[in-house]
Amino acid sequence: MENNERKGLIAFYNVENLFSPDPTPNHRLDPTISGLRNWDEKKYKNKLFKIAHVFELMRETEEVLPMLIGLSEIQGQAPLDELITMPPFNSEYGVIHYDSMDERGVDVALLYDKSKIEILSSEPITYFFEIEDNNPANYDTTRDILHCRIKYAAEIINVFVLHLPSKREKDVNKPKRQYILNDVRGKVMNIISKTEEAVLICGDFNENPDDENIKNLLYDDDLSKILTNPSLELFENKNFSTFYYKDGLLFDQILLSNNFFDGNSALQFKEAKVFNHPKLANWEGNFKGKPFRTFAGTRYLGGYSDHFPVLVEFL
């Protein structure tokens, strides 16, 4: 047991559409709240069970549950409230979540071990992108970033959970990701220049660790290093959390301020990893080794997620 006591884990997981079940439509072609095909109670319960099982596997493998878990692609509070009642959480975890203005209604959230973590404050950070016509109803919205100030072992950590606009249609969203990351960088610089508090950013960045937008996030205006991205080494060693056709991607990352490396923090960085447990992957065919997902297009597969979780282990 002593070994477990000296080990801390923090995780991030894009859970691929953890949505409440849709009400039964009056007509077969009626649009659904989820946007998913036949998203009924049975599929929803299977999804919840699968996501909980991921963390059962994590506890088995790592001998400890993450004290903090950033999540993305959740719709509303209800699935989270249900998830934390299930093993391995058993109502010992709390939830921080805000409904965002995202057009698909998907949000980020933070689960935390109530026996280890005290929440000092939390807030959503919302971004609007204006469309040409200046009508607020037509503003382009995206997922909020969640910012929580937490206390662990008398130490304050600023946790940011994000899910940046996706890469699609020849990457029209790249400037938006750049804008958001620049804003986050400003917030991090502000925290680091004014306090001794640690910073941890976890999320689905929709960019790989070697992309310019993420590299820029690591340095302040004087080019002093303010954050470290241990995901870069993982990516260079071909550890991937998700795939686009044959391309391996590491969009899911956890970035850390210098506190976690300088010996002053209660949590000292040990290693980053992709939790690609065999049970979470396809076993055969073209998709062997890739995440066993819930949907492929509109086809229901009944898997876990199209992403693997990522972890950082601390001493």
CSV table of C-alpha atoms in Angstrom, one decimal:
chain,number,residue,atom,x,y,z
A,1,MET,CA,0.0,0.0,0.0
A,2,GLU,CA,2.8,2.4,0.8
A,3,ASN,CA,3.7,2.6,-2.9
A,4,ASN,CA,0.2,3.8,-3.7
A,5,GLU,CA,0.3,6.5,-1.0
A,6,ARG,CA,3.3,8.0,-2.7
A,7,LYS,CA,1.8,8.0,-6.2
A,8,GLY,CA,-0.6,10.7,-7.6
A,9,LEU,CA,-2.4,10.6,-10.9
A,10,ILE,CA,-4.1,13.2,-13.0
A,11,ALA,CA,-6.1,12.2,-16.1
A,12,PHE,CA,-7.8,13.7,-19.1
A,13,TYR,CA,-10.4,11.8,-21.2
A,14,ASN,CA,-12.4,12.8,-24.3
A,15,VAL,CA,-15.3,10.5,-23.7
A,16,GLU,CA,-16.9,10.8,-27.2
A,17,ASN,CA,-20.5,12.0,-26.7
A,18,LEU,CA,-21.5,11.2,-23.1
A,19,PHE,CA,-25.1,12.4,-23.6
A,20,SER,CA,-28.3,11.8,-21.8
A,21,PRO,CA,-30.7,9.5,-23.7
A,22,ASP,CA,-33.0,11.2,-26.2
A,23,PRO,CA,-36.8,11.2,-25.6
A,24,THR,CA,-38.6,8.9,-28.0
A,25,PRO,CA,-39.2,10.8,-31.3
A,26,ASN,CA,-42.8,11.1,-32.6
A,27,HIS,CA,-41.5,10.5,-36.1
A,28,ARG,CA,-38.5,8.4,-37.3
A,29,LEU,CA,-36.8,11.4,-38.9
A,30,ASP,CA,-37.4,14.0,-36.1
A,31,PRO,CA,-34.1,15.7,-35.1
A,32,THR,CA,-32.7,14.6,-31.8
A,33,ILE,CA,-31.2,16.6,-28.9
A,34,SER,CA,-28.0,14.5,-29.0
A,35,GLY,CA,-27.7,14.4,-32.8
A,36,LEU,CA,-26.9,10.7,-32.4
A,37,ARG,CA,-28.8,7.9,-34.1
A,38,ASN,CA,-31.3,6.0,-31.8
A,39,TRP,CA,-29.6,7.3,-28.7
A,40,ASP,CA,-31.9,5.5,-26.2
A,41,GLU,CA,-31.7,4.5,-22.5
A,42,LYS,CA,-30.0,1.2,-23.3
A,43,LYS,CA,-27.2,2.7,-25.3
A,44,TYR,CA,-26.8,5.5,-22.7
A,45,LYS,CA,-26.5,3.0,-19.8
A,46,ASN,CA,-23.9,0.9,-21.8
A,47,LYS,CA,-21.9,4.1,-22.4
A,48,LEU,CA,-21.9,5.1,-18.7
A,49,PHE,CA,-20.9,1.5,-17.8
A,50,LYS,CA,-18.1,1.6,-20.3
A,51,ILE,CA,-16.7,5.0,-19.1
A,52,ALA,CA,-16.8,3.9,-15.5
A,53,HIS,CA,-15.1,0.6,-16.5
A,54,VAL,CA,-12.2,2.6,-18.0
A,55,PHE,CA,-11.4,4.0,-14.6
A,56,GLU,CA,-11.8,0.5,-13.0
A,57,LEU,CA,-9.1,-0.7,-15.5
A,58,MET,CA,-7.0,2.4,-14.6
A,59,ARG,CA,-7.2,1.6,-10.9
A,60,GLU,CA,-6.3,-2.1,-11.6
A,61,THR,CA,-3.3,-1.1,-13.8
A,62,GLU,CA,-2.0,2.0,-11.9
A,63,GLU,CA,-3.1,0.8,-8.3
A,64,VAL,CA,-4.7,4.2,-7.7
A,65,LEU,CA,-7.5,6.3,-9.2
A,66,PRO,CA,-6.7,9.8,-10.6
A,67,MET,CA,-7.4,12.5,-8.0
A,68,LEU,CA,-8.4,14.8,-10.8
A,69,ILE,CA,-10.0,13.9,-14.1
A,70,GLY,CA,-10.7,16.4,-16.9
A,71,LEU,CA,-13.4,15.3,-19.2
A,72,SER,CA,-14.7,16.5,-22.6
A,73,GLU,CA,-17.6,15.8,-24.9
A,74,ILE,CA,-20.2,15.7,-22.2
A,75,GLN,CA,-23.7,17.1,-22.6
A,76,GLY,CA,-25.1,18.4,-19.4
A,77,GLN,CA,-24.7,17.6,-15.7
A,78,ALA,CA,-27.0,14.5,-15.5
A,79,PRO,CA,-24.6,11.9,-17.0
A,80,LEU,CA,-21.8,13.1,-14.7
A,81,ASP,CA,-24.0,12.9,-11.6
A,82,GLU,CA,-24.9,9.3,-12.5
A,83,LEU,CA,-21.3,8.4,-13.4
A,84,ILE,CA,-19.8,9.3,-10.0
A,85,THR,CA,-22.3,7.1,-8.2
A,86,MET,CA,-20.9,4.1,-10.0
A,87,PRO,CA,-17.8,2.0,-9.1
A,88,PRO,CA,-15.0,2.9,-8.9
A,89,PHE,CA,-16.1,6.4,-7.9
A,90,ASN,CA,-18.8,5.3,-5.4
A,91,SER,CA,-19.9,8.9,-4.7
A,92,GLU,CA,-16.5,9.8,-3.4
A,93,TYR,CA,-15.9,12.1,-6.3
A,94,GLY,CA,-17.3,15.6,-6.9
A,95,VAL,CA,-18.2,17.2,-10.2
A,96,ILE,CA,-17.5,20.7,-11.6
A,97,HIS,CA,-19.4,21.4,-14.8
A,98,TYR,CA,-21.0,24.4,-16.5
A,99,ASP,CA,-23.3,24.3,-19.5
A,100,SER,CA,-21.5,26.0,-22.4
A,101,MET,CA,-22.9,27.9,-25.5
A,102,ASP,CA,-21.3,25.3,-27.8
A,103,GLU,CA,-23.6,24.7,-30.8
A,104,ARG,CA,-23.7,20.9,-30.1
A,105,GLY,CA,-24.1,21.5,-26.4
A,106,VAL,CA,-21.0,19.7,-25.5
A,107,ASP,CA,-19.0,20.7,-22.4
A,108,VAL,CA,-15.9,20.0,-20.4
A,109,ALA,CA,-15.9,19.0,-16.7
A,110,LEU,CA,-13.7,18.1,-13.8
A,111,LEU,CA,-14.1,15.2,-11.5
A,112,TYR,CA,-12.2,15.3,-8.2
A,113,ASP,CA,-11.5,13.0,-5.3
A,114,LYS,CA,-13.3,14.7,-2.4
A,115,SER,CA,-10.9,13.2,0.2
A,116,LYS,CA,-7.8,14.8,-1.4
A,117,ILE,CA,-9.0,17.9,-3.2
A,118,GLU,CA,-10.6,21.1,-2.0
A,119,ILE,CA,-12.2,23.3,-4.6
A,120,LEU,CA,-11.5,27.0,-3.8
A,121,SER,CA,-13.3,28.5,-6.9
A,122,SER,CA,-14.4,27.6,-10.4
A,123,GLU,CA,-15.6,29.5,-13.4
A,124,PRO,CA,-16.3,28.9,-17.1
A,125,ILE,CA,-14.3,31.0,-19.6
A,126,THR,CA,-16.5,31.7,-22.7
A,127,TYR,CA,-15.4,32.6,-26.2
A,128,PHE,CA,-17.6,34.3,-28.9
A,129,PHE,CA,-16.5,34.6,-32.5
A,130,GLU,CA,-18.4,37.3,-34.4
A,131,ILE,CA,-20.0,36.5,-37.7
A,132,GLU,CA,-20.1,39.3,-40.3
A,133,ASP,CA,-23.6,40.5,-39.6
A,134,ASN,CA,-23.1,41.7,-36.0
A,135,ASN,CA,-26.3,39.9,-34.8
A,136,PRO,CA,-25.6,38.3,-31.4
A,137,ALA,CA,-27.9,35.4,-32.3
A,138,ASN,CA,-25.4,34.5,-35.1
A,139,TYR,CA,-22.3,34.6,-33.0
A,140,ASP,CA,-20.1,31.6,-33.4
A,141,THR,CA,-19.7,29.8,-30.1
A,142,THR,CA,-17.4,27.1,-28.9
A,143,ARG,CA,-16.9,25.0,-25.8
A,144,ASP,CA,-16.1,26.9,-22.6
A,145,ILE,CA,-12.8,26.4,-20.8
A,146,LEU,CA,-13.2,25.4,-17.2
A,147,HIS,CA,-10.8,27.1,-14.7
A,148,CYS,CA,-10.7,25.8,-11.2
A,149,ARG,CA,-8.5,26.8,-8.3
A,150,ILE,CA,-8.0,23.8,-6.1
A,151,LYS,CA,-6.1,23.0,-3.0
A,152,TYR,CA,-4.1,19.8,-2.6
A,153,ALA,CA,-1.9,19.2,0.4
A,154,ALA,CA,-1.9,22.9,1.3
A,155,GLU,CA,-0.9,23.8,-2.2
A,156,ILE,CA,-3.0,25.8,-4.7
A,157,ILE,CA,-3.2,24.5,-8.3
A,158,ASN,CA,-5.0,26.3,-11.1
A,159,VAL,CA,-6.5,23.7,-13.4
A,160,PHE,CA,-7.7,24.5,-16.9
A,161,VAL,CA,-9.8,22.0,-18.8
A,162,LEU,CA,-10.3,22.6,-22.5
A,163,HIS,CA,-11.6,21.2,-25.7
A,164,LEU,CA,-10.5,23.5,-28.5
A,165,PRO,CA,-12.4,23.9,-31.8
A,166,SER,CA,-11.9,20.9,-34.1
A,167,LYS,CA,-9.9,20.4,-37.2
A,168,ARG,CA,-12.4,20.2,-40.1
A,169,GLU,CA,-13.1,21.8,-43.4
A,170,LYS,CA,-9.4,22.5,-44.2
A,171,ASP,CA,-8.9,23.6,-40.6
A,172,VAL,CA,-11.0,26.8,-40.6
A,173,ASN,CA,-10.8,26.8,-36.8
A,174,LYS,CA,-7.0,27.2,-36.5
A,175,PRO,CA,-7.2,31.0,-35.9
A,176,LYS,CA,-9.8,30.3,-33.2
A,177,ARG,CA,-7.5,27.8,-31.4
A,178,GLN,CA,-4.7,30.3,-31.7
A,179,TYR,CA,-6.9,33.1,-30.2
A,180,ILE,CA,-8.0,30.9,-27.3
A,181,LEU,CA,-4.6,29.6,-26.5
A,182,ASN,CA,-3.2,33.1,-26.6
A,183,ASP,CA,-5.8,34.1,-24.1
A,184,VAL,CA,-5.0,31.1,-21.9
A,185,ARG,CA,-1.3,32.0,-22.1
A,186,GLY,CA,-2.1,35.5,-20.8
A,187,LYS,CA,-4.0,34.0,-17.9
A,188,VAL,CA,-1.1,31.6,-17.1
A,189,MET,CA,1.5,34.4,-17.3
A,190,ASN,CA,-0.7,36.5,-14.9
A,191,ILE,CA,-1.0,33.7,-12.4
A,192,ILE,CA,2.8,32.9,-12.5
A,193,SER,CA,3.9,36.5,-12.3
A,194,LYS,CA,1.7,37.4,-9.4
A,195,THR,CA,1.5,34.2,-7.3
A,196,GLU,CA,3.4,31.0,-6.4
A,197,GLU,CA,0.5,29.0,-7.5
A,198,ALA,CA,0.9,26.0,-9.8
A,199,VAL,CA,-0.8,25.6,-13.2
A,200,LEU,CA,-2.0,22.5,-15.0
A,201,ILE,CA,-3.8,22.6,-18.4
A,202,CYS,CA,-5.4,19.4,-19.6
A,203,GLY,CA,-7.6,18.9,-22.6
A,204,ASP,CA,-8.2,17.9,-26.2
A,205,PHE,CA,-6.3,20.6,-28.0
A,206,ASN,CA,-7.2,19.4,-31.5
A,207,GLU,CA,-3.5,19.9,-32.3
A,208,ASN,CA,-0.4,17.7,-31.8
A,209,PRO,CA,2.3,18.7,-29.2
A,210,ASP,CA,4.7,19.8,-31.9
A,211,ASP,CA,2.1,22.3,-33.5
A,212,GLU,CA,3.1,26.0,-33.3
A,213,ASN,CA,0.1,27.1,-31.3
A,214,ILE,CA,1.0,24.7,-28.5
A,215,LYS,CA,4.7,25.4,-28.6
A,216,ASN,CA,3.9,29.2,-28.2
A,217,LEU,CA,1.9,28.4,-25.1
A,218,LEU,CA,4.9,27.2,-23.2
A,219,TYR,CA,6.8,30.6,-23.1
A,220,ASP,CA,6.1,34.0,-21.8
A,221,ASP,CA,6.8,37.3,-23.7
A,222,ASP,CA,10.5,37.2,-22.6
A,223,LEU,CA,10.8,33.6,-23.9
A,224,SER,CA,11.1,32.2,-20.4
A,225,LYS,CA,9.6,28.8,-20.1
A,226,ILE,CA,6.4,28.9,-18.1
A,227,LEU,CA,5.0,25.5,-18.9
A,228,THR,CA,6.3,22.0,-19.9
A,229,ASN,CA,4.5,19.7,-22.2
A,230,PRO,CA,5.5,16.1,-21.4
A,231,SER,CA,3.2,14.9,-24.2
A,232,LEU,CA,5.8,16.0,-26.8
A,233,GLU,CA,8.1,13.1,-25.9
A,234,LEU,CA,5.2,10.7,-26.0
A,235,PHE,CA,4.2,12.0,-29.4
A,236,GLU,CA,7.8,11.7,-30.7
A,237,ASN,CA,7.8,8.1,-29.5
A,238,LYS,CA,4.6,7.4,-31.5
A,239,ASN,CA,2.2,7.2,-28.5
A,240,PHE,CA,-1.1,8.4,-29.8
A,241,SER,CA,-4.5,9.0,-28.1
A,242,THR,CA,-6.7,9.1,-31.2
A,243,PHE,CA,-6.5,8.5,-35.0
A,244,TYR,CA,-7.6,10.1,-38.2
A,245,TYR,CA,-7.7,7.3,-40.7
A,246,LYS,CA,-4.1,6.1,-40.6
A,247,ASP,CA,-2.6,9.1,-38.9
A,248,GLY,CA,-1.8,8.8,-35.2
A,249,LEU,CA,-2.6,11.9,-33.2
A,250,LEU,CA,-1.9,13.1,-29.7
A,251,PHE,CA,-4.5,15.9,-29.3
A,252,ASP,CA,-5.1,14.9,-25.6
A,253,GLN,CA,-2.4,16.5,-23.5
A,254,ILE,CA,-1.6,17.7,-20.0
A,255,LEU,CA,0.7,20.7,-19.6
A,256,LEU,CA,2.4,21.6,-16.3
A,257,SER,CA,4.0,24.7,-14.7
A,258,ASN,CA,7.6,24.7,-13.3
A,259,ASN,CA,6.3,23.9,-9.8
A,260,PHE,CA,5.9,20.2,-10.7
A,261,PHE,CA,9.5,19.9,-11.6
A,262,ASP,CA,11.5,22.1,-9.2
A,263,GLY,CA,11.1,20.0,-6.0
A,264,ASN,CA,8.9,22.6,-4.2
A,265,SER,CA,5.6,21.0,-5.0
A,266,ALA,CA,3.8,18.2,-3.1
A,267,LEU,CA,3.3,16.7,-6.6
A,268,GLN,CA,6.6,16.0,-8.5
A,269,PHE,CA,6.3,15.0,-12.1
A,270,LYS,CA,7.3,11.4,-12.8
A,271,GLU,CA,5.9,10.5,-16.2
A,272,ALA,CA,3.2,11.1,-18.8
A,273,LYS,CA,1.4,8.2,-20.5
A,274,VAL,CA,-1.4,7.3,-22.9
A,275,PHE,CA,-3.7,4.8,-21.2
A,276,ASN,CA,-4.2,2.5,-24.2
A,277,HIS,CA,-5.2,-0.6,-22.3
A,278,PRO,CA,-5.9,-3.5,-24.7
A,279,LYS,CA,-9.6,-3.6,-23.5
A,280,LEU,CA,-10.1,-0.1,-24.8
A,281,ALA,CA,-8.8,-0.9,-28.2
A,282,ASN,CA,-10.0,-2.8,-31.3
A,283,TRP,CA,-8.6,-6.3,-31.4
A,284,GLU,CA,-8.5,-7.1,-35.1
A,285,GLY,CA,-8.7,-5.8,-38.6
A,286,ASN,CA,-7.8,-2.4,-39.9
A,287,PHE,CA,-8.6,-0.7,-36.6
A,288,LYS,CA,-6.5,-3.0,-34.4
A,289,GLY,CA,-4.8,-1.1,-31.6
A,290,LYS,CA,-7.0,2.0,-32.2
A,291,PRO,CA,-9.6,3.1,-29.7
A,292,PHE,CA,-12.8,1.0,-29.7
A,293,ARG,CA,-15.3,3.8,-30.2
A,294,THR,CA,-19.1,4.2,-29.6
A,295,PHE,CA,-20.0,5.3,-33.1
A,296,ALA,CA,-18.3,5.1,-36.5
A,297,GLY,CA,-20.2,7.8,-38.4
A,298,THR,CA,-23.8,6.9,-37.7
A,299,ARG,CA,-23.0,3.2,-37.1
A,300,TYR,CA,-23.3,2.2,-33.5
A,301,LEU,CA,-20.4,0.0,-32.3
A,302,GLY,CA,-21.0,0.2,-28.6
A,303,GLY,CA,-17.4,0.8,-27.6
A,304,TYR,CA,-15.7,3.2,-25.1
A,305,SER,CA,-14.6,6.3,-27.0
A,306,ASP,CA,-12.7,7.4,-30.1
A,307,HIS,CA,-9.9,8.6,-27.8
A,308,PHE,CA,-7.7,6.9,-25.2
A,309,PRO,CA,-7.3,8.7,-21.8
A,310,VAL,CA,-4.0,10.4,-21.0
A,311,LEU,CA,-2.3,10.4,-17.6
A,312,VAL,CA,0.4,12.2,-15.7
A,313,GLU,CA,1.9,10.3,-12.8
A,314,PHE,CA,3.4,12.3,-9.9
A,315,LEU,CA,5.5,11.3,-6.8
